[in-house]
Coordinates of C-alpha atoms and ligand atoms in Angstrom, one line a residue:
M1 CA -75.4 -59.1 41.4
Y2 CA -76.0 -55.4 41.9
G3 CA -73.9 -52.3 42.9
I4 CA -75.3 -49.0 44.1
A5 CA -73.5 -45.7 43.6
L6 CA -74.7 -43.0 46.0
D7 CA -74.0 -39.3 46.2
L8 CA -74.9 -37.8 49.5
G9 CA -75.4 -34.2 48.3
T10 CA -76.2 -31.3 50.6
S11 CA -79.5 -30.7 48.9
G12 CA -80.5 -34.3 48.4
F13 CA -79.3 -37.8 47.8
R14 CA -78.9 -39.4 44.3
A15 CA -78.4 -43.1 43.8
Q16 CA -78.0 -45.5 40.9
L17 CA -78.6 -49.2 40.8
I18 CA -76.1 -50.9 38.5
D19 CA -76.0 -54.4 37.1
L20 CA -72.4 -55.6 37.9
E21 CA -72.3 -58.2 35.1
S22 CA -73.6 -56.0 32.2
K23 CA -72.3 -52.8 33.9
E24 CA -75.5 -51.1 32.8
T25 CA -77.4 -48.6 35.0
I26 CA -80.8 -50.1 35.8
K27 CA -82.5 -47.2 37.7
T28 CA -81.8 -43.9 39.3
A29 CA -83.4 -42.6 42.5
I30 CA -83.2 -39.2 44.0
T31 CA -84.6 -37.3 47.0
M32 CA -86.0 -33.8 46.6
R33 CA -84.4 -32.6 49.8
H34 CA -81.8 -33.6 52.3
P35 CA -83.3 -35.6 55.1
L36 CA -81.7 -33.7 57.9
P37 CA -83.2 -30.4 59.2
G38 CA -81.6 -27.3 57.7
G39 CA -80.9 -25.6 54.4
N40 CA -77.2 -26.1 54.1
V41 CA -74.3 -28.3 55.2
M42 CA -73.5 -26.1 58.2
D43 CA -77.1 -26.5 59.5
H44 CA -76.7 -30.3 59.1
L45 CA -73.4 -30.1 61.1
D46 CA -75.1 -27.9 63.7
F47 CA -78.0 -30.3 64.0
A48 CA -75.7 -33.2 64.6
I49 CA -73.7 -31.3 67.2
Q50 CA -76.7 -29.8 69.0
V51 CA -79.2 -32.7 68.8
G52 CA -76.9 -35.7 68.4
E53 CA -74.6 -37.2 65.8
E54 CA -76.2 -40.6 66.4
I55 CA -79.7 -39.2 65.4
A56 CA -78.3 -37.5 62.3
H57 CA -76.5 -40.7 61.4
E58 CA -79.7 -42.8 61.8
I59 CA -81.8 -40.3 59.7
I60 CA -79.2 -40.6 56.9
L61 CA -79.3 -44.4 57.0
D62 CA -83.1 -44.5 57.2
T63 CA -83.2 -42.4 54.0
I64 CA -80.7 -44.7 52.3
K65 CA -83.0 -47.6 53.2
E66 CA -85.9 -45.8 51.6
I67 CA -83.9 -45.2 48.5
I68 CA -82.8 -48.9 48.3
N69 CA -86.4 -49.9 48.8
L70 CA -87.3 -47.9 45.7
F71 CA -85.0 -50.2 43.7
D72 CA -87.3 -53.0 44.6
I73 CA -84.7 -55.8 44.4
D74 CA -83.5 -58.7 46.6
N75 CA -81.1 -56.9 49.0
S76 CA -79.0 -60.0 49.3
K77 CA -77.9 -59.5 45.7
I78 CA -76.4 -56.1 46.5
E79 CA -72.6 -56.6 46.4
R80 CA -71.2 -53.1 46.5
L81 CA -72.3 -49.7 47.8
A82 CA -69.9 -46.8 46.9
V83 CA -70.7 -43.5 48.6
C84 CA -69.4 -40.1 47.8
G85 CA -70.1 -36.7 49.4
N86 CA -68.5 -33.8 51.3
P87 CA -66.6 -34.5 54.6
I88 CA -69.7 -33.6 56.7
Q89 CA -72.1 -35.9 54.9
L90 CA -69.6 -38.8 54.7
S91 CA -68.7 -38.4 58.4
L92 CA -72.4 -38.4 59.4
F93 CA -73.0 -41.4 57.2
Q94 CA -70.2 -43.4 58.9
N95 CA -70.9 -41.9 62.3
I96 CA -67.3 -40.7 62.7
E97 CA -65.9 -37.5 64.3
I98 CA -67.3 -34.2 62.9
R99 CA -66.4 -31.6 65.5
D100 CA -63.1 -30.8 63.7
L101 CA -65.3 -29.6 60.8
A102 CA -67.3 -27.4 63.1
Y103 CA -64.5 -25.5 64.8
A104 CA -61.9 -23.8 62.7
G105 CA -59.6 -22.7 65.5
E106 CA -56.8 -25.0 66.4
S107 CA -56.9 -24.3 70.1
K108 CA -60.6 -25.1 70.2
Q109 CA -59.9 -28.4 68.4
K110 CA -57.1 -29.2 70.8
K111 CA -59.3 -28.5 73.7
L112 CA -61.9 -30.9 72.3
G113 CA -59.2 -33.5 71.4
V114 CA -60.2 -33.5 67.7
Q115 CA -56.9 -32.6 66.0
N116 CA -55.3 -34.4 63.1
I117 CA -58.5 -36.2 62.1
T118 CA -58.0 -38.1 58.8
R119 CA -60.7 -39.2 56.5
D120 CA -59.1 -42.1 54.7
A121 CA -60.7 -44.4 52.2
R122 CA -62.7 -47.2 53.9
V123 CA -64.0 -50.6 52.8
F124 CA -66.2 -52.4 55.3
K125 CA -69.2 -54.7 55.6
A126 CA -72.5 -52.9 55.1
N127 CA -74.1 -54.7 58.0
E128 CA -71.5 -53.3 60.4
L129 CA -73.0 -49.9 59.6
F130 CA -76.7 -50.6 58.9
K131 CA -77.1 -53.0 61.8
D132 CA -80.8 -53.5 62.3
I133 CA -81.9 -50.7 60.0
L134 CA -81.3 -52.7 56.8
D135 CA -80.0 -56.2 56.1
L136 CA -77.4 -56.1 53.3
P137 CA -75.7 -59.5 54.0
N138 CA -73.4 -59.6 51.0
C139 CA -72.7 -55.9 50.5
T140 CA -69.4 -54.1 51.0
V141 CA -69.4 -50.3 51.5
I142 CA -66.7 -48.3 49.7
V143 CA -65.9 -44.8 50.8
P144 CA -63.3 -42.8 48.8
P145 CA -60.7 -40.8 50.7
A146 CA -60.7 -37.1 51.5
I147 CA -57.6 -35.1 50.2
K148 CA -57.3 -33.6 53.7
H149 CA -59.7 -33.7 56.6
E150 CA -61.7 -30.7 55.3
I151 CA -61.1 -31.3 51.6
G152 CA -63.5 -34.1 51.0
A153 CA -64.1 -37.0 48.6
D154 CA -66.5 -34.7 46.7
A155 CA -63.7 -32.3 45.9
L156 CA -61.5 -35.2 44.9
A157 CA -64.3 -36.4 42.6
M158 CA -64.7 -33.0 40.9
M159 CA -60.9 -32.8 40.3
I160 CA -60.6 -36.4 39.0
K161 CA -63.8 -36.5 36.9
T162 CA -63.0 -33.3 35.1
D163 CA -59.6 -32.5 33.5
F164 CA -58.8 -30.3 36.4
A165 CA -56.3 -32.6 38.1
D166 CA -54.1 -32.8 35.0
Q167 CA -54.5 -29.2 33.9
T168 CA -51.3 -27.3 33.5
A169 CA -52.8 -23.8 32.9
P170 CA -54.4 -21.9 35.8
A171 CA -57.9 -23.4 36.3
I172 CA -60.8 -23.3 38.7
V173 CA -63.3 -26.1 39.2
T174 CA -66.6 -25.6 41.1
D175 CA -69.2 -28.1 42.2
Y176 CA -72.2 -25.7 42.2
G177 CA -74.5 -26.5 45.1
T178 CA -75.8 -25.2 48.4
N179 CA -72.2 -25.4 49.5
A180 CA -70.2 -24.6 46.4
E181 CA -67.0 -26.6 46.7
M182 CA -64.2 -25.1 44.6
A183 CA -60.5 -25.4 43.8
L184 CA -57.9 -23.4 42.0
K185 CA -54.9 -25.1 40.4
V186 CA -51.8 -23.1 39.5
G187 CA -48.9 -25.4 38.4
D188 CA -48.8 -28.1 41.1
K189 CA -50.4 -26.0 43.7
I190 CA -54.1 -26.5 44.5
I191 CA -56.0 -24.2 46.8
T192 CA -59.6 -25.3 47.8
G193 CA -62.4 -23.4 49.4
S194 CA -66.1 -23.5 49.6
A195 CA -68.8 -20.8 49.5
A196 CA -71.9 -21.2 51.6
A197 CA -74.1 -20.2 48.6
G198 CA -77.3 -21.2 50.3
P199 CA -80.2 -23.2 49.0
A200 CA -81.3 -20.7 46.3
I201 CA -78.5 -21.8 44.0
E202 CA -80.3 -25.2 43.8
G203 CA -83.8 -23.7 43.6
Q204 CA -84.6 -24.2 47.3
G205 CA -85.6 -21.3 49.6
I206 CA -87.1 -19.4 46.7
S207 CA -90.9 -19.0 46.3
C208 CA -91.5 -21.5 43.4
G209 CA -88.1 -23.2 43.6
M210 CA -87.3 -26.9 43.3
L211 CA -84.2 -29.1 42.7
A212 CA -83.3 -30.1 39.2
S213 CA -85.9 -32.8 38.5
P214 CA -88.6 -33.5 36.0
G215 CA -90.9 -30.5 35.6
A216 CA -88.3 -28.0 36.7
I217 CA -87.7 -24.8 34.6
S218 CA -84.0 -24.8 34.0
D219 CA -83.5 -22.0 31.4
V220 CA -85.3 -19.1 29.7
N221 CA -84.5 -17.4 26.4
V222 CA -85.8 -14.4 24.6
E223 CA -87.9 -15.0 21.4
G224 CA -89.2 -11.7 20.0
D225 CA -91.1 -10.0 22.8
Y226 CA -91.6 -13.1 24.8
W227 CA -89.7 -15.8 26.8
R228 CA -89.2 -19.4 25.6
I229 CA -89.2 -21.6 28.7
T230 CA -87.0 -24.7 29.0
I231 CA -88.3 -27.6 31.2
L232 CA -86.5 -30.8 32.3
D233 CA -88.5 -33.8 30.9
K234 CA -89.0 -37.1 32.7
D235 CA -85.4 -38.2 31.8
M236 CA -84.0 -34.8 33.0
V237 CA -83.3 -33.7 29.5
P238 CA -83.9 -29.9 29.0
Q239 CA -86.6 -29.4 26.4
K240 CA -88.0 -26.2 24.9
A241 CA -91.5 -25.7 26.2
H242 CA -94.1 -22.9 26.2
L243 CA -93.7 -19.3 25.2
I244 CA -94.8 -16.7 27.7
D245 CA -95.1 -13.0 28.3
P246 CA -93.2 -12.8 31.6
I247 CA -94.9 -9.6 32.6
S248 CA -98.6 -10.4 32.0
G249 CA -98.2 -14.1 32.4
E250 CA -100.1 -14.7 29.2
I251 CA -99.1 -18.0 27.5
I252 CA -98.4 -17.2 23.9
E253 CA -97.7 -20.8 22.8
E254 CA -98.7 -23.9 24.8
S255 CA -96.5 -27.0 25.3
D256 CA -97.1 -30.6 26.6
L257 CA -94.5 -30.1 29.3
V258 CA -95.9 -28.9 32.6
A259 CA -93.7 -26.7 34.8
K260 CA -93.8 -27.6 38.5
G261 CA -91.3 -25.0 39.7
V262 CA -88.0 -23.4 38.8
T263 CA -84.4 -24.5 39.6
G264 CA -81.6 -22.2 40.7
T265 CA -80.3 -22.3 37.1
G266 CA -83.8 -21.1 35.9
V267 CA -83.6 -18.2 38.3
V268 CA -80.1 -17.3 37.2
S269 CA -81.2 -17.5 33.6
A270 CA -84.3 -15.3 34.1
L271 CA -82.2 -12.8 36.0
A272 CA -79.6 -12.7 33.2
V273 CA -82.2 -12.3 30.5
A274 CA -84.0 -9.6 32.5
M275 CA -80.7 -7.7 33.0
K276 CA -79.8 -8.0 29.3
Y277 CA -83.1 -7.2 27.7
G278 CA -84.9 -5.4 30.4
V279 CA -88.4 -6.2 31.8
C280 CA -88.5 -3.4 34.2
S281 CA -90.6 -0.5 35.2
N282 CA -87.3 1.3 35.7
T283 CA -86.5 2.5 32.2
S284 CA -82.9 3.1 33.0
C285 CA -82.5 -0.7 33.7
C286 CA -80.0 -2.3 31.4
F287 CA -77.4 -5.0 31.5
G288 CA -75.2 -4.7 34.6
Q289 CA -78.0 -3.5 36.9
I290 CA -80.3 -5.5 39.0
P291 CA -83.8 -5.3 37.5
E292 CA -86.7 -3.8 39.2
L293 CA -89.5 -6.3 38.5
P294 CA -92.9 -5.0 37.3
D295 CA -95.4 -5.7 40.2
G296 CA -92.5 -7.4 42.0
K297 CA -92.6 -10.6 39.9
L298 CA -91.9 -12.3 36.6
T299 CA -94.2 -15.1 35.5
L300 CA -92.4 -18.2 34.0
A301 CA -95.5 -20.5 33.9
K302 CA -98.9 -21.0 35.4
D303 CA -98.3 -20.8 39.1
V304 CA -94.5 -20.4 38.7
V305 CA -93.2 -16.9 39.4
I306 CA -89.9 -15.3 40.4
T307 CA -90.2 -12.5 42.9
T308 CA -87.9 -9.6 43.8
K309 CA -87.1 -11.5 47.0
D310 CA -86.1 -14.6 45.0
I311 CA -83.7 -12.4 42.9
E312 CA -82.1 -11.1 46.1
E313 CA -81.7 -14.7 47.4
A314 CA -80.2 -15.8 44.1
G315 CA -78.0 -12.7 44.0
K316 CA -76.6 -13.4 47.4
A317 CA -75.8 -17.0 46.3
I318 CA -74.1 -15.8 43.1
G319 CA -72.3 -13.1 45.2
A320 CA -70.9 -15.7 47.7
I321 CA -69.6 -17.8 44.8
R322 CA -68.0 -14.9 43.0
A323 CA -66.5 -13.6 46.2
A324 CA -65.0 -17.1 46.9
H325 CA -63.6 -17.4 43.3
L326 CA -61.9 -14.0 43.6
T327 CA -60.6 -14.8 47.0
L328 CA -58.9 -18.0 45.7
L329 CA -57.2 -16.1 42.9
V330 CA -56.1 -13.2 45.1
E331 CA -54.8 -15.5 47.9
A332 CA -52.8 -17.5 45.3
G333 CA -51.5 -14.3 43.7
V334 CA -52.9 -15.1 40.3
P335 CA -54.0 -12.1 38.2
Y336 CA -57.6 -12.5 37.1
K337 CA -56.7 -12.5 33.4
D338 CA -54.3 -15.4 33.8
L339 CA -57.2 -17.8 34.5
E340 CA -57.4 -20.1 31.5
Y341 CA -60.0 -22.8 32.4
V342 CA -63.2 -22.9 34.4
Y343 CA -64.8 -26.2 35.1
M344 CA -68.5 -26.3 36.3
S345 CA -70.0 -29.5 37.8
G346 CA -73.1 -30.5 39.8
A347 CA -76.7 -30.1 38.5
T348 CA -76.5 -26.3 38.6
G349 CA -73.1 -26.3 36.8
T350 CA -74.6 -28.6 34.1
Y351 CA -78.0 -27.1 33.4
V352 CA -77.0 -23.4 33.7
D353 CA -76.5 -21.5 30.4
A354 CA -72.8 -20.8 30.9
E355 CA -72.9 -17.6 28.9
K356 CA -75.7 -16.3 31.3
A357 CA -73.7 -17.5 34.3
R358 CA -70.7 -15.5 33.0
R359 CA -72.8 -12.4 32.5
L360 CA -74.0 -12.6 36.1
G361 CA -70.6 -13.5 37.5
S362 CA -71.4 -16.9 39.0
C363 CA -68.6 -18.3 36.9
P364 CA -65.4 -16.2 36.3
N365 CA -66.2 -14.2 33.2
F366 CA -62.6 -13.3 32.5
A367 CA -61.5 -16.9 32.0
K368 CA -60.9 -18.1 28.4
N369 CA -62.4 -21.5 28.5
I370 CA -65.5 -23.0 30.3
V371 CA -66.2 -26.7 30.5
Q372 CA -69.5 -28.0 31.9
F373 CA -69.7 -31.5 33.5
G374 CA -72.4 -33.4 35.3
N375 CA -72.6 -34.8 38.8
T376 CA -69.0 -35.8 39.5
S377 CA -69.6 -37.3 43.0
L378 CA -72.1 -39.8 41.6
A379 CA -69.8 -40.5 38.6
L380 CA -66.9 -41.3 41.0
A381 CA -69.1 -43.5 43.2
R382 CA -70.2 -45.3 40.0
E383 CA -66.6 -45.9 39.0
L384 CA -65.9 -47.4 42.4
V385 CA -68.9 -49.7 42.1
L386 CA -68.0 -50.9 38.7
D387 CA -64.2 -51.5 39.2
K388 CA -62.9 -52.8 42.6
S389 CA -59.4 -51.8 41.7
K390 CA -60.3 -48.2 41.1
L391 CA -60.2 -47.3 44.8
D392 CA -56.4 -47.8 44.9
V393 CA -56.0 -45.5 41.9
V394 CA -58.2 -42.9 43.6
I395 CA -56.2 -43.2 46.9
A396 CA -53.0 -42.7 44.9
I397 CA -54.3 -39.6 43.2
A398 CA -55.6 -38.2 46.6
H399 CA -52.1 -38.7 48.1
K400 CA -50.5 -36.9 45.1
I401 CA -52.7 -33.8 45.3
K402 CA -51.1 -31.2 47.5
A403 CA -53.8 -28.9 48.5
D404 CA -54.3 -26.1 50.9
H405 CA -57.7 -25.0 52.1
I406 CA -59.0 -21.5 52.7
M407 CA -61.8 -21.1 55.3
M408 CA -63.9 -18.4 53.7
A409 CA -65.7 -17.8 57.0
T410 CA -62.4 -16.5 58.5
S411 CA -60.9 -14.9 55.4
D412 CA -60.6 -11.1 55.5
I413 CA -60.3 -11.0 51.7
F414 CA -63.5 -13.0 51.3
S415 CA -65.4 -10.7 53.7
K416 CA -64.4 -7.6 51.7
F417 CA -65.4 -9.2 48.4
Y418 CA -68.6 -10.4 49.9
L419 CA -69.4 -7.0 51.2
C420 CA -69.1 -5.6 47.7
E421 CA -71.3 -8.4 46.4
L422 CA -74.0 -7.7 49.0
S423 CA -74.0 -4.0 48.1
Y424 CA -74.3 -4.9 44.4
W425 CA -77.1 -7.5 44.8
T426 CA -79.2 -6.1 47.5
Q427 CA -78.6 -2.3 47.3
G428 CA -78.2 -1.8 43.6
M429 CA -74.6 -0.6 43.8
P430 CA -73.3 -0.2 40.2
M431 CA -70.2 -2.1 39.0
E432 CA -68.1 1.0 38.8
V433 CA -68.6 1.6 42.5
Y434 CA -67.9 -2.1 43.2
N435 CA -64.5 -1.6 41.6
Q436 CA -63.9 1.6 43.5
M437 CA -64.6 -0.3 46.7
L438 CA -62.1 -2.9 45.7
E439 CA -59.5 -0.2 45.1
M440 CA -60.2 1.2 48.6
Y441 CA -59.6 -2.3 50.0
N442 CA -56.4 -2.6 48.0
L443 CA -57.9 -5.5 46.1
P444 CA -57.5 -5.9 42.3
T445 CA -60.5 -4.5 40.4
L446 CA -62.5 -6.7 38.1
P447 CA -61.4 -6.8 34.5
E448 CA -63.6 -6.6 31.4
I449 CA -65.5 -9.8 30.4
C450 CA -63.5 -12.0 28.1
E451 CA -65.5 -11.9 24.8
S452 CA -63.6 -14.6 23.0
V453 CA -64.5 -17.4 25.5
V454 CA -64.8 -21.1 24.4
I455 CA -67.7 -22.9 26.1
E456 CA -67.8 -26.6 26.0
K457 CA -70.7 -28.7 27.4
R458 CA -69.5 -32.3 27.9
V459 CA -72.8 -33.6 29.1
S460 CA -76.4 -32.7 28.4
K461 CA -77.7 -34.0 31.8
D462 CA -76.1 -34.0 35.3
I463 CA -76.7 -37.7 35.5
D464 CA -75.7 -39.0 32.1
D465 CA -77.7 -42.2 32.0
V466 CA -80.7 -42.7 34.4
G467 CA -81.0 -46.4 33.4
K468 CA -83.5 -48.4 31.5
E469 CA -86.1 -48.3 34.3
G470 CA -85.7 -44.5 34.5
L471 CA -85.8 -42.1 37.4
S472 CA -87.7 -42.5 40.7
I473 CA -88.2 -39.6 43.0
L474 CA -88.5 -40.1 46.8
D475 CA -90.7 -37.0 47.2
D476 CA -91.5 -37.6 50.9
I477 CA -88.8 -39.3 52.9
G478 CA -91.3 -39.4 55.8
I479 CA -89.0 -39.1 58.8
T480 CA -90.5 -37.4 61.9
I481 CA -88.4 -36.4 64.8
E482 CA -90.2 -35.9 68.1
E483 CA -89.7 -33.9 71.3
H484 CA -91.7 -34.1 74.5
A485 CA -93.5 -30.8 75.0
R486 CA -94.0 -31.2 78.7
D487 CA -95.6 -27.8 79.5
C488 CA -97.4 -27.3 76.3
I489 CA -100.7 -25.4 76.6
L490 CA -101.9 -26.2 73.0
C491 CA -101.8 -22.6 71.8
H492 CA -100.4 -23.7 68.4
K493 CA -98.3 -20.5 68.1
C494 CA -95.3 -22.7 67.1
E495 CA -97.3 -24.1 64.2
A496 CA -98.4 -20.7 63.0
E497 CA -94.9 -19.3 63.2
C498 CA -93.3 -22.2 61.2
P499 CA -92.4 -21.0 57.7
E500 CA -92.3 -24.6 56.3
D501 CA -95.3 -26.1 57.9
A502 CA -92.9 -28.5 59.5
I503 CA -94.1 -28.8 63.1
K504 CA -97.3 -30.4 64.5
I505 CA -98.3 -30.6 68.1
V506 CA -99.8 -34.0 68.9
E507 CA -101.4 -35.5 72.0
K508 CA -101.0 -39.0 73.2
G509 CA -103.4 -39.3 76.1
S510 CA -102.6 -36.3 78.3
V511 CA -99.0 -36.0 77.0
R512 CA -98.1 -33.5 74.3
Y513 CA -95.3 -33.8 71.8
A514 CA -93.8 -31.7 69.1
N515 CA -93.4 -33.6 65.8
Y516 CA -91.0 -32.1 63.3
N517 CA -90.9 -33.1 59.7
S518 CA -87.1 -33.7 59.4
E519 CA -86.7 -32.9 55.7
R520 CA -88.9 -29.8 55.7
C521 CA -87.6 -28.3 59.0
L522 CA -85.0 -25.5 58.6
G523 CA -83.4 -26.7 61.8
T524 CA -81.0 -24.9 64.1
S525 CA -80.7 -21.8 61.8
C526 CA -84.5 -21.2 62.3
H527 CA -85.9 -22.2 65.7
R528 CA -88.8 -19.8 65.2
C529 CA -91.1 -22.3 66.8
V530 CA -89.0 -22.4 69.9
A531 CA -88.9 -18.6 70.1
A532 CA -92.7 -18.4 69.6
C533 CA -93.6 -20.7 72.5
P534 CA -95.0 -18.6 75.3
V535 CA -94.2 -21.3 78.0
N536 CA -90.9 -22.7 76.9
A537 CA -92.4 -26.1 76.2
I538 CA -90.1 -26.9 73.3
H539 CA -86.3 -26.6 73.0
Y540 CA -85.3 -28.5 69.9
L541 CA -82.7 -30.4 71.8
D542 CA -84.0 -33.5 73.4
I543 CA -85.2 -35.0 70.1
Y544 CA -85.5 -38.6 68.9
I545 CA -86.7 -40.3 65.8
K546 CA -90.3 -41.2 66.0
Ligands
SF4_601 S1 -90.2 -23.1 62.9 FE1 -89.3 -24.9 63.9 S2 -90.2 -26.6 62.9 FE2 -90.5 -24.8 61.6 S3 -88.8 -24.8 60.2 FE3 -88.2 -23.5 61.9 S4 -87.2 -24.9 63.4 FE4 -88.3 -26.2 61.9
SF4_602 S1 -96.2 -22.7 71.1 FE1 -95.5 -24.0 72.9 S2 -97.4 -24.1 74.1 FE2 -98.0 -23.4 72.1 S3 -98.6 -25.3 71.0 FE3 -96.4 -24.9 70.5 S4 -95.3 -26.0 72.1 FE4 -97.4 -25.9 72.8

């Protein structure tokens, strides 16, 4: 019999097929994007609220069906499916209340009747959920509990699967992703938060960006006058590849590994190297200042470049994460220098060169110890698949954790830190002025970087073992959502306006429809197609799965 561990990540799904008798991983499957329209978890939530939770739920289940199809097994032999993710993904998966996650204000929640929502662990028959989408007659679905309604199973996973939950010294754990989940522990007290870092942190939304997957550039290092590029191989192991002159793009030394794009960690790495060694037309550029790129770009491989705009996007993501880390510490009254441990998880937390991340500030550079882990959500799901009794242990831990949550979106302290970050990353504000701004806001200034840090990498890959049959990538989920474009005059302005080539106007007889590619579309945060339509023929509301 088989078990499936599934991580519903904000930037894509990751699943492992496990042989329950031998406990071995057979195969791993990943999607390259999230199937719902939008670039972050708030877009997914917004889509579900605006367009319909039922549709969002069905898109997620359809995607899981495609992933299970990739495993190419007899579905009646699947005994357990354990699913981990943040509260929004897990609620959409189960088709349970989500509105409490959309509206922070208590009075609004009261008005909607969505107060005191709990997200307890659940165990239920798969066919109750999948109904006619997929027949899993012998499968039980296991969903781990949230710590609180807004502190999800993914946060629990990162606390349990690192040493964080048992740590006695002040520690921060962060699951680096589009929505960077984080927690600070001081004694018994835990404060959680999340930073809407945006897709750049995982390599999406940047010109040659891609998720951590085979062919992705994950790191760069200086060798003499050139850059040695690191690329993830077919098993997602980082391998040294070609040597390149990043300014001219000339390949100095070839490699068998072909770069398809660059991950968020690759951008962070290139930025850190550029800031340390300089590649700029601006001769005053040195570490601590945002580099001015020659001709507005750096070349990492044939057809893979990083542009000034990409650096700005990555900078905003790093800035959001640093602002959230600092907010947690200030809110908890912990002096920066008391921070002992920093735990980094998720693909970005695993593949990033921690020293470079420290230099850029995406992990607190005043902490004394850094420990890098892999994908903790998938690891927890895996444990729940392998050992039925583990769920009770996880529930007991979740009950024991007393955690408070800070909504960064409504935190005055966060907004002040983030303003400093935006000025630093997008307007070239020097660090001295950053600290002067903090003084003006009555916030503690940033200390010197801790130079005697201990960095420990516990895993070499975010998914430790992809299994004997290796990794399969579901590159095209293939879900189209459709809207009747009643008054369409076939001007195709919506198609021309779309930045993702995600909309097509089709005709069936004399009736016209807008077809949106669900995984490509940027969703409710974009709507450029709707705004471009001269006759109001599309509204992005009355949508159904084609
Ligand atoms: S323009 Fe429309 S179809 Fe294109 S990404 Fe934006 S919302 Fe989606
Ligand atoms: S912009 Fe409006 S009228 Fe033009 S093709 Fe698109 S839906 Fe039709």
